[in-house]
Every structure is written in C-alpha cells, then in structure tokens.
Coordinates of N, CA and C in Angstrom, one line a residue:
Chain A
D23 N 69.6 53.8 135.6 CA 69.2 52.4 135.6 C 69.6 51.8 134.3
T24 N 70.4 50.8 134.2 CA 70.8 50.2 133.0 C 70.2 48.9 132.7
G25 N 69.1 48.6 133.4 CA 68.4 47.3 133.1 C 67.5 47.4 131.9
V26 N 66.7 46.4 131.7 CA 65.7 46.4 130.6 C 64.5 47.2 131.0
S27 N 64.0 48.0 130.2 CA 62.8 48.8 130.5 C 61.7 48.5 129.5
Q28 N 60.5 48.6 130.0 CA 59.3 48.4 129.1 C 58.3 49.5 129.4
N29 N 57.6 49.9 128.3 CA 56.6 50.9 128.4 C 55.5 50.6 127.4
P30 N 54.2 50.8 127.9 CA 53.8 51.2 129.2 C 53.9 50.1 130.2
R31 N 53.7 50.3 131.5 CA 53.7 49.2 132.4 C 52.3 48.5 132.5
H32 N 51.3 49.3 132.2 CA 49.9 48.8 132.2 C 49.2 49.4 131.0
K33 N 48.4 48.6 130.4 CA 47.6 49.1 129.2 C 46.2 48.4 129.3
I34 N 45.2 49.2 129.3 CA 43.8 48.7 129.3 C 43.2 49.2 127.9
T35 N 42.7 48.3 127.2 CA 42.2 48.6 125.9 C 40.9 47.8 125.6
K36 N 40.1 48.3 124.7 CA 38.9 47.7 124.3 C 39.1 46.7 123.2
R37 N 38.4 45.6 123.2 CA 38.5 44.6 122.2 C 38.4 45.2 120.8
G38 N 39.3 44.8 119.9 CA 39.3 45.3 118.5 C 40.3 46.5 118.3
Q39 N 40.8 47.0 119.4 CA 41.8 48.1 119.3 C 43.2 47.6 119.0
N40 N 44.1 48.4 118.5 CA 45.5 48.0 118.4 C 46.3 48.6 119.5
V41 N 47.3 47.8 119.9 CA 48.2 48.3 121.0 C 49.6 48.1 120.6
T42 N 50.5 48.9 121.1 CA 51.9 48.8 120.8 C 52.7 48.9 122.1
F43 N 53.6 48.0 122.3 CA 54.5 48.0 123.5 C 55.9 48.3 123.1
R44 N 56.7 48.9 124.0 CA 58.1 49.1 123.7 C 59.0 48.5 124.7
C45 N 60.1 48.0 124.2 CA 61.1 47.4 125.1 C 62.5 48.1 124.8
D46 N 63.2 48.5 125.8 CA 64.6 49.0 125.6 C 65.5 48.0 126.3
P47 N 66.3 47.3 125.6 CA 67.1 46.3 126.2 C 68.4 46.9 126.9
I48 N 69.1 46.1 127.6 CA 70.4 46.5 128.1 C 71.3 46.9 126.8
S49 N 72.0 48.0 126.9 CA 72.5 48.6 125.7 C 73.5 47.6 124.9
E50 N 74.3 46.9 125.6 CA 75.3 46.1 124.8 C 74.7 44.7 124.4
H51 N 73.5 44.4 124.8 CA 72.9 43.1 124.5 C 72.4 43.0 123.0
N52 N 72.8 42.0 122.3 CA 72.4 41.9 120.9 C 71.2 41.0 120.7
R53 N 70.8 40.3 121.7 CA 69.6 39.4 121.6 C 68.4 40.0 122.4
L54 N 67.3 39.9 121.8 CA 66.1 40.4 122.5 C 64.9 39.5 122.3
Y55 N 64.2 39.2 123.3 CA 63.1 38.2 123.3 C 61.8 38.9 123.8
W56 N 60.7 38.4 123.3 CA 59.4 38.7 123.8 C 58.7 37.5 124.2
Y57 N 58.1 37.6 125.4 CA 57.3 36.5 126.0 C 55.9 37.0 126.4
R58 N 55.0 36.0 126.6 CA 53.7 36.3 127.1 C 53.5 35.4 128.3
Q59 N 53.0 36.0 129.4 CA 52.8 35.1 130.6 C 51.4 35.4 131.2
T60 N 50.7 34.3 131.5 CA 49.5 34.4 132.2 C 49.6 33.7 133.5
L61 N 48.6 34.0 134.4 CA 48.7 33.6 135.8 C 48.9 32.1 136.0
G62 N 50.0 31.8 136.7 CA 50.2 30.4 137.0 C 51.0 29.6 135.9
Q63 N 51.4 30.3 134.9 CA 52.2 29.7 133.8 C 53.5 30.4 133.7
G64 N 54.5 29.7 133.1 CA 55.8 30.2 132.8 C 55.7 31.1 131.6
P65 N 56.7 31.9 131.3 CA 56.7 32.8 130.1 C 56.6 31.9 128.9
E66 N 55.7 32.4 128.0 CA 55.5 31.7 126.7 C 56.3 32.4 125.6
F67 N 57.2 31.8 124.9 CA 58.0 32.4 123.9 C 57.2 32.9 122.8
L68 N 57.4 34.2 122.4 CA 56.7 34.8 121.2 C 57.7 34.9 120.0
T69 N 58.8 35.6 120.3 CA 59.7 35.9 119.2 C 61.0 36.3 119.7
Y70 N 62.0 36.3 118.8 CA 63.4 36.5 119.2 C 64.2 37.3 118.1
F71 N 65.0 38.2 118.5 CA 65.8 39.0 117.6 C 67.3 38.8 118.0
Q72 N 68.1 38.8 116.9 CA 69.5 38.9 117.1 C 69.9 40.1 116.3
N73 N 70.3 41.2 117.0 CA 70.5 42.5 116.4 C 69.1 42.9 115.8
E74 N 69.1 43.3 114.5 CA 67.8 43.7 114.0 C 67.0 42.6 113.3
A75 N 67.6 41.4 113.2 CA 67.0 40.3 112.5 C 66.1 39.5 113.4
Q76 N 64.9 39.3 113.0 CA 63.9 38.5 113.7 C 64.2 37.0 113.3
L77 N 64.8 36.2 114.2 CA 65.2 34.9 113.8 C 64.2 33.8 114.1
E78 N 63.3 34.0 115.0 CA 62.4 32.9 115.4 C 61.1 33.6 115.8
K79 N 60.0 32.9 115.4 CA 58.7 33.4 115.8 C 57.9 32.2 116.1
S80 N 57.2 32.3 117.2 CA 56.4 31.2 117.7 C 55.2 30.9 116.7
R81 N 54.9 29.6 116.5 CA 53.8 29.3 115.6 C 52.5 29.7 116.3
L82 N 52.6 29.9 117.6 CA 51.4 30.3 118.4 C 51.0 31.7 118.1
L83 N 52.0 32.5 117.5 CA 51.8 33.9 117.3 C 50.9 34.1 116.0
S84 N 49.8 34.6 116.2 CA 48.9 34.8 115.0 C 49.4 36.0 114.2
D85 N 48.8 36.2 113.0 CA 49.1 37.3 112.2 C 48.8 38.7 112.8
R86 N 48.1 38.7 113.9 CA 47.7 39.9 114.5 C 48.9 40.5 115.3
F87 N 49.9 39.6 115.6 CA 51.1 40.0 116.3 C 52.2 40.3 115.4
S88 N 52.9 41.4 115.6 CA 54.1 41.7 114.8 C 55.1 42.4 115.8
A89 N 56.4 42.2 115.5 CA 57.4 42.8 116.3 C 58.5 43.3 115.4
E90 N 59.1 44.4 115.8 CA 60.2 45.0 115.1 C 61.4 45.3 116.0
R91 N 62.5 45.4 115.5 CA 63.7 45.9 116.2 C 64.6 46.7 115.3
P92 N 64.1 47.9 114.9 CA 64.9 48.7 113.9 C 66.3 49.0 114.5
K93 N 67.3 49.0 113.7 CA 68.6 49.3 114.1 C 69.2 48.5 115.3
G94 N 68.5 47.4 115.6 CA 69.1 46.5 116.6 C 69.1 47.0 118.0
S95 N 68.3 48.1 118.3 CA 68.3 48.6 119.6 C 66.9 48.3 120.3
F96 N 66.0 49.3 120.5 CA 64.8 49.0 121.1 C 63.9 48.2 120.2
S97 N 62.9 47.6 120.8 CA 61.9 46.8 120.0 C 60.5 47.2 120.3
T98 N 59.6 46.9 119.4 CA 58.2 47.2 119.6 C 57.4 45.9 119.3
L99 N 56.4 45.7 120.0 CA 55.5 44.5 119.8 C 54.1 45.1 119.6
E100 N 53.5 44.9 118.5 CA 52.2 45.4 118.2 C 51.2 44.2 118.1
I101 N 50.0 44.5 118.7 CA 48.9 43.5 118.6 C 47.8 44.3 117.9
Q102 N 47.3 43.7 116.8 CA 46.2 44.4 116.1 C 44.9 43.6 116.5
R103 N 43.8 44.4 116.5 CA 42.5 43.8 116.7 C 42.5 43.0 117.9
T104 N 42.8 43.6 119.1 CA 43.0 42.8 120.3 C 41.7 42.0 120.7
E105 N 42.0 40.9 121.3 CA 40.9 40.0 121.8 C 41.1 39.8 123.3
Q106 N 40.0 39.4 123.9 CA 40.1 39.2 125.4 C 41.2 38.2 125.8
G107 N 41.4 37.2 124.9 CA 42.4 36.2 125.2 C 43.8 36.7 125.1
D108 N 44.0 38.0 124.6 CA 45.3 38.6 124.6 C 45.7 39.2 126.0
S109 N 44.8 39.2 126.9 CA 45.1 39.8 128.2 C 46.2 38.9 128.9
A110 N 47.2 39.5 129.2 CA 48.4 38.8 129.8 C 49.5 39.8 130.2
M111 N 50.5 39.3 130.8 CA 51.7 40.1 131.0 C 52.7 39.9 129.8
Y112 N 53.1 40.9 129.2 CA 54.1 40.8 128.1 C 55.5 41.2 128.6
L113 N 56.4 40.2 128.5 CA 57.7 40.4 129.1 C 58.7 40.5 127.9
C114 N 59.7 41.4 128.1 CA 60.8 41.5 127.2 C 62.0 41.1 128.0
A115 N 63.0 40.5 127.3 CA 64.2 40.1 127.9 C 65.4 40.3 126.9
S116 N 66.5 40.6 127.4 CA 67.7 40.7 126.5 C 68.9 39.9 127.1
S117 N 69.8 39.6 126.2 CA 70.9 38.8 126.6 C 72.1 39.0 125.6
L118 N 73.3 38.7 126.1 CA 74.5 38.6 125.2 C 74.6 37.2 124.7
D119 N 74.8 36.3 125.6 CA 75.0 34.9 125.2 C 74.3 33.9 126.1
G120 N 74.3 34.2 127.4 CA 73.8 33.3 128.4 C 72.4 33.7 128.9
E121 N 72.4 34.0 130.2 CA 71.2 34.3 130.9 C 70.5 35.5 130.3
Q122 N 69.1 35.5 130.4 CA 68.3 36.6 129.9 C 68.0 37.5 131.1
Y123 N 68.0 38.8 130.8 CA 67.6 39.8 131.8 C 66.2 40.3 131.4
F124 N 65.3 40.2 132.3 CA 63.9 40.6 132.0 C 63.6 42.0 132.4
G125 N 62.7 42.6 131.6 CA 62.1 43.9 132.0 C 60.9 43.6 132.9
P126 N 60.3 44.7 133.5 CA 59.2 44.6 134.4 C 57.9 44.1 133.8
G127 N 57.9 44.2 132.5 CA 56.7 43.7 131.8 C 55.6 44.8 131.6
T128 N 54.8 44.5 130.6 CA 53.6 45.3 130.3 C 52.4 44.5 130.5
R129 N 51.5 44.9 131.5 CA 50.3 44.1 131.7 C 49.2 44.7 130.8
L130 N 48.7 43.8 130.0 CA 47.6 44.2 129.0 C 46.3 43.6 129.5
T131 N 45.3 44.4 129.6 CA 43.9 44.0 129.9 C 43.0 44.4 128.7
V132 N 42.4 43.5 128.1 CA 41.5 43.7 127.0 C 40.0 43.6 127.5
T133 N 39.3 44.6 127.5 CA 37.9 44.6 128.0 C 36.9 44.4 126.9
Chain B
G10 N 59.1 18.3 119.1 CA 58.8 19.5 119.9 C 59.6 19.5 121.2
Q11 N 59.2 20.5 122.0 CA 59.9 20.6 123.3 C 58.9 20.5 124.4
N12 N 59.3 19.9 125.5 CA 58.4 19.7 126.7 C 59.2 19.8 127.9
I13 N 58.7 20.5 128.9 CA 59.4 20.7 130.2 C 58.4 20.4 131.3
D14 N 58.8 19.5 132.2 CA 57.9 19.2 133.3 C 58.6 19.5 134.7
Q15 N 57.8 20.1 135.5 CA 58.3 20.4 136.9 C 57.1 20.4 137.8
P16 N 57.3 20.1 139.1 CA 56.1 20.0 140.0 C 55.4 21.4 140.1
T17 N 54.1 21.3 140.3 CA 53.4 22.6 140.4 C 53.6 23.3 141.7
E18 N 53.7 22.6 142.8 CA 53.9 23.3 144.1 C 54.7 22.4 145.0
M19 N 55.4 23.1 145.9 CA 56.2 22.4 146.9 C 56.1 23.3 148.2
T20 N 56.2 22.6 149.3 CA 56.2 23.3 150.6 C 57.4 22.8 151.4
A21 N 58.1 23.7 152.0 CA 59.3 23.4 152.8 C 59.4 24.3 154.0
T22 N 60.2 23.9 155.0 CA 60.3 24.7 156.2 C 61.5 25.5 156.2
E23 N 61.4 26.7 156.8 CA 62.5 27.6 157.0 C 63.7 26.9 157.5
G24 N 64.9 27.1 156.9 CA 66.1 26.5 157.4 C 66.4 25.1 156.8
A25 N 65.4 24.6 156.1 CA 65.6 23.2 155.5 C 66.2 23.3 154.1
I26 N 66.3 22.2 153.5 CA 66.8 22.0 152.1 C 65.7 21.5 151.2
V27 N 65.5 22.1 150.0 CA 64.5 21.6 149.1 C 65.1 21.4 147.7
Q28 N 64.6 20.4 147.0 CA 65.1 20.1 145.7 C 63.9 20.1 144.7
I29 N 64.1 21.0 143.7 CA 63.0 21.1 142.7 C 63.5 20.5 141.4
N30 N 62.8 19.5 141.0 CA 63.2 18.7 139.8 C 62.6 19.3 138.5
C31 N 63.3 19.0 137.4 CA 62.8 19.4 136.1 C 63.2 18.4 135.1
T32 N 62.3 17.9 134.3 CA 62.6 17.0 133.2 C 62.3 17.7 131.9
Y33 N 63.0 17.4 130.9 CA 62.8 18.1 129.6 C 63.0 17.1 128.4
Q34 N 62.4 17.5 127.3 CA 62.6 16.8 126.0 C 62.8 17.9 125.0
T35 N 63.9 17.8 124.3 CA 64.2 18.8 123.3 C 65.2 18.3 122.3
S36 N 65.2 18.9 121.1 CA 66.3 18.7 120.2 C 67.2 19.9 120.1
G37 N 68.4 19.8 119.8 CA 69.3 21.0 119.8 C 69.6 21.6 121.1
F38 N 69.6 20.8 122.2 CA 69.8 21.3 123.5 C 71.1 22.2 123.6
N39 N 70.9 23.4 124.2 CA 72.0 24.3 124.3 C 72.1 25.0 125.6
G40 N 71.6 24.3 126.7 CA 71.7 24.9 128.0 C 70.4 24.9 128.8
L41 N 70.5 24.8 130.1 CA 69.3 24.9 130.9 C 69.5 26.0 132.0
F42 N 68.4 26.7 132.2 CA 68.5 27.8 133.1 C 67.4 27.6 134.2
W43 N 67.7 28.2 135.4 CA 66.7 28.3 136.4 C 66.6 29.8 136.8
Y44 N 65.3 30.2 136.9 CA 64.9 31.6 137.2 C 64.0 31.5 138.4
Q45 N 64.1 32.6 139.2 CA 63.2 32.8 140.3 C 62.2 33.9 140.0
Q46 N 61.0 33.7 140.3 CA 60.0 34.8 140.0 C 59.1 35.0 141.2
H47 N 59.2 36.1 141.8 CA 58.2 36.5 142.9 C 57.0 37.0 142.3
A48 N 55.9 36.8 143.0 CA 54.5 37.2 142.5 C 54.5 38.6 142.1
G49 N 54.1 38.9 140.8 CA 53.9 40.2 140.3 C 55.2 40.8 139.8
E50 N 56.3 40.0 139.8 CA 57.6 40.6 139.4 C 58.1 39.8 138.2
A51 N 59.1 40.3 137.5 CA 59.8 39.6 136.4 C 60.7 38.5 136.9
P52 N 60.9 37.5 136.1 CA 61.9 36.4 136.5 C 63.3 37.0 136.6
T53 N 64.1 36.4 137.6 CA 65.5 36.8 137.7 C 66.3 35.5 137.6
F54 N 67.5 35.7 137.0 CA 68.3 34.5 136.7 C 68.9 34.0 138.0
L55 N 69.0 32.6 138.1 CA 69.6 31.9 139.2 C 70.8 31.2 138.8
S56 N 70.7 30.3 137.8 CA 71.8 29.4 137.4 C 71.7 29.0 136.0
Y57 N 72.8 28.5 135.5 CA 72.9 28.0 134.1 C 73.8 26.8 134.0
N58 N 73.3 25.7 133.4 CA 74.0 24.5 133.2 C 74.0 24.2 131.7
V59 N 75.2 23.9 131.2 CA 75.3 23.4 129.8 C 76.0 22.1 129.7
L60 N 76.8 21.8 130.7 CA 77.5 20.5 130.8 C 76.9 19.8 132.0
D61 N 77.1 18.4 132.0 CA 76.6 17.6 133.1 C 77.3 18.0 134.4
G62 N 76.6 17.9 135.4 CA 77.2 18.1 136.7 C 76.5 19.1 137.6
L63 N 77.2 19.5 138.6 CA 76.6 20.4 139.6 C 77.3 21.8 139.6
E64 N 76.5 22.8 139.5 CA 76.9 24.2 139.6 C 76.5 24.8 140.9
E65 N 77.4 25.3 141.7 CA 77.0 25.8 143.0 C 77.2 27.3 143.1
K66 N 76.2 28.0 143.7 CA 76.3 29.4 143.8 C 75.6 29.8 145.1
G67 N 76.4 29.9 146.1 CA 75.9 30.3 147.4 C 74.9 29.2 148.0
R68 N 73.7 29.7 148.3 CA 72.7 28.7 148.8 C 72.0 27.9 147.7
F69 N 72.3 28.3 146.5 CA 71.6 27.6 145.4 C 72.6 26.8 144.6
S70 N 72.2 25.6 144.2 CA 73.0 24.7 143.3 C 72.0 24.2 142.3
S71 N 72.6 23.9 141.1 CA 71.8 23.3 140.0 C 72.6 22.2 139.4
F72 N 71.9 21.1 139.1 CA 72.5 19.9 138.5 C 71.8 19.6 137.2
L73 N 72.7 19.0 136.3 CA 72.2 18.7 134.9 C 72.7 17.3 134.5
S74 N 71.8 16.5 134.0 CA 72.2 15.3 133.3 C 71.5 15.3 131.9
R75 N 72.3 15.6 130.9 CA 71.8 15.7 129.5 C 71.3 14.4 129.0
S76 N 71.9 13.3 129.4 CA 71.5 12.0 128.9 C 70.1 11.6 129.4
K77 N 69.8 12.1 130.6 CA 68.5 11.8 131.2 C 67.5 12.9 131.0
G78 N 67.9 14.0 130.4 CA 67.0 15.1 130.3 C 66.5 15.6 131.6
Y79 N 67.4 15.8 132.5 CA 67.0 16.0 133.9 C 67.8 17.0 134.6
S80 N 67.2 17.9 135.4 CA 67.9 18.9 136.1 C 67.2 19.0 137.5
Y81 N 67.9 19.5 138.5 CA 67.3 19.9 139.7 C 68.0 21.2 140.2
L82 N 67.2 21.9 141.0 CA 67.6 23.1 141.7 C 67.6 22.8 143.2
L83 N 68.7 23.0 143.9 CA 68.7 22.7 145.3 C 68.9 24.0 146.0
L84 N 68.0 24.3 147.0 CA 68.0 25.5 147.8 C 68.3 25.1 149.2
K85 N 69.4 25.6 149.8 CA 69.7 25.3 151.1 C 69.4 26.4 152.1
E86 N 69.3 26.1 153.4 CA 69.1 27.1 154.4 C 67.9 28.0 154.0
L87 N 66.8 27.4 153.7 CA 65.7 28.1 153.2 C 65.3 29.3 154.1
Q88 N 65.0 30.4 153.4 CA 64.5 31.6 154.1 C 63.1 31.9 153.6
M89 N 62.4 32.7 154.4 CA 61.0 33.0 154.0 C 61.0 33.7 152.6
K90 N 62.0 34.5 152.4 CA 62.0 35.3 151.1 C 62.2 34.4 149.9
D91 N 62.5 33.1 150.1 CA 62.7 32.2 149.0 C 61.3 31.7 148.5
S92 N 60.2 32.1 149.2 CA 58.9 31.7 148.7 C 58.7 32.4 147.3
A93 N 58.6 31.7 146.3 CA 58.5 32.2 144.9 C 58.2 31.1 144.0
S94 N 58.1 31.4 142.7 CA 58.0 30.4 141.6 C 59.4 30.2 141.1
Y95 N 59.7 29.0 140.8 CA 61.1 28.6 140.2 C 60.8 28.0 138.9
L96 N 61.4 28.7 137.9 CA 61.1 28.4 136.5 C 62.4 27.6 135.9
C97 N 62.1 26.5 135.3 CA 63.1 25.7 134.6 C 63.0 26.1 133.1
A98 N 64.1 26.5 132.5 CA 64.0 26.9 131.1 C 65.1 26.2 130.3
V99 N 64.7 25.8 129.1 CA 65.7 25.1 128.2 C 65.9 25.9 126.9
R100 N 67.2 26.1 126.6 CA 67.5 26.8 125.4 C 67.9 25.7 124.3
A101 N 67.3 25.9 123.1 CA 67.6 25.0 122.0 C 68.1 25.8 120.8
L102 N 69.0 25.2 120.1 CA 69.5 25.8 118.9 C 68.8 25.2 117.7
N103 N 68.0 26.1 117.0 CA 67.2 25.6 115.8 C 67.9 26.2 114.6
T104 N 67.3 26.0 113.5 CA 67.8 26.5 112.2 C 67.8 28.0 112.3
G105 N 66.8 28.6 113.0 CA 66.6 30.0 113.0 C 67.4 30.7 114.1
G106 N 68.0 29.9 115.0 CA 68.7 30.5 116.1 C 68.3 29.9 117.4
F107 N 68.6 30.6 118.5 CA 68.3 30.1 119.8 C 66.8 30.4 120.2
K108 N 66.2 29.4 120.9 CA 64.9 29.6 121.4 C 64.8 29.0 122.8
T109 N 64.3 29.8 123.7 CA 64.2 29.4 125.1 C 62.8 29.1 125.5
I110 N 62.6 27.9 126.0 CA 61.2 27.4 126.4 C 61.2 27.3 127.9
F111 N 60.2 27.9 128.5 CA 60.1 27.8 130.0 C 59.0 26.8 130.4
G112 N 59.3 26.2 131.6 CA 58.3 25.3 132.2 C 57.3 26.2 132.9
A113 N 56.2 25.6 133.4 CA 55.1 26.3 134.0 C 55.5 26.9 135.4
G114 N 56.7 26.4 135.9 CA 57.1 26.9 137.2 C 56.7 26.0 138.4
T115 N 57.5 26.0 139.4 CA 57.2 25.4 140.7 C 57.0 26.4 141.7
R116 N 55.8 26.5 142.3 CA 55.6 27.5 143.4 C 56.1 26.9 144.7
L117 N 57.0 27.5 145.3 CA 57.6 27.1 146.6 C 57.1 27.9 147.7
F118 N 56.5 27.3 148.7 CA 56.0 28.0 149.9 C 57.0 27.6 151.0
V119 N 57.6 28.6 151.7 CA 58.4 28.3 152.8 C 57.7 28.7 154.1
K120 N 57.5 27.8 155.0 CA 56.8 28.1 156.2 C 57.7 28.1 157.4
A121 N 57.3 28.9 158.4 CA 58.2 29.0 159.6 C 58.2 27.8 160.4

C-alpha cells in the first residue's frame, strides 16, 4: 500500500497525559499537513511542512502542540498535557503540488 | 482572514442533478478543491480549479469564478453512494507557504 498511513488509528488517554501520533506520507510527496476534525466540521488546519521545514502553523495551535518532520519523511504530532477538548480525529495529508491525499486519521479520546 | 461558506445539508433524489455552492474570502488565492468524505472515513479528492471556468470529470463538474469568490460542485446522475459530505477547500499562498482552509462541508443525502 503506497498511500498515507497513520499510527495509531485510535488512542484513548487520560487528561494530562502526553500523546504522539505518527504519519507516513506518500514517499515522493514533499508537502505534509496536519489537520484536526471534529464531528460535523471540516478539517481544521494545524500545521504544514515542505520537506523538513515547518512553514506554517495555525494560531489556534497552542504551545501544547508540536510537530516535527525529521529528514523530510515521516512526521510526528505531539500533544502535551492533553485536555478533553483535544478529543478529535487527527488527519495527516501529503501532496506534491495539487491535491492532498489523506491518511485514515488517528482518533483521540481524552477521558 | 479566510472564510468559506457552504450549505450545511442538501437532499436530492437518485438519478437527479445537484449543485453544491461554495463562497470564499481569502488573500493570496491559489486554487480551490472539492473533497468527498463518507462518514468515518478520510476526505478523498474530487476536483481542483485554479482558473475561472468549468472542470468536468465524469459525473462530477466544478466551476470557479475568482472575481466573485464563488465555486460550485455539480453532481449528475446521482447514486445512493454519493451520500456523503462535500468539502470545499481554498488554498492560499502566504509568506510562509501554502495553507489550505476547509469549509465545514455540505452533507448530501441521496434518497431513492
């Protein structure tokens, strides 16, 4: 399978814990995006990488959120001190120039 | 800032034609995308417009007017499997690079 993959697919954590998600983009894609989606809403932009450089970060993203893309390949999204409001689907997408290809997402539930 | 508006829900009949509208406001416009998202699944790409006019791809067509900040997605010969959310997304070029903003989506219900 050469599509975008994300791990884990589901994560349940207690409030205050840290979580880390991984995204493996399509191998030749240089752009990688992270989004957050809640029920009934469209994906909300979090951050964007071109190769290993993080070029854009949403102002909505608090200091508890951090993302990396070492070597311009896979990416990780870490949420520190999780809150119940962080419960959502976290989507990763990659692209070359045009359309974005989405992974299956990681569903986070904070209890 | 950026703003995207699209209807929350629409209902149409199998075999019919439906048009889903999207209006947007943005600076640095660099393209408009339509994605389909079935419940519980990730969005999948449908169409891309960067110049004014109509792009046709099988049963799906998308139109763009940059001067009006307006796009629509046209679905012909509706099938039950077309029941899904349709997301309008605008890409803008900022100083930091490209940023894509999605609308809240239009939930389409296709009835027999």
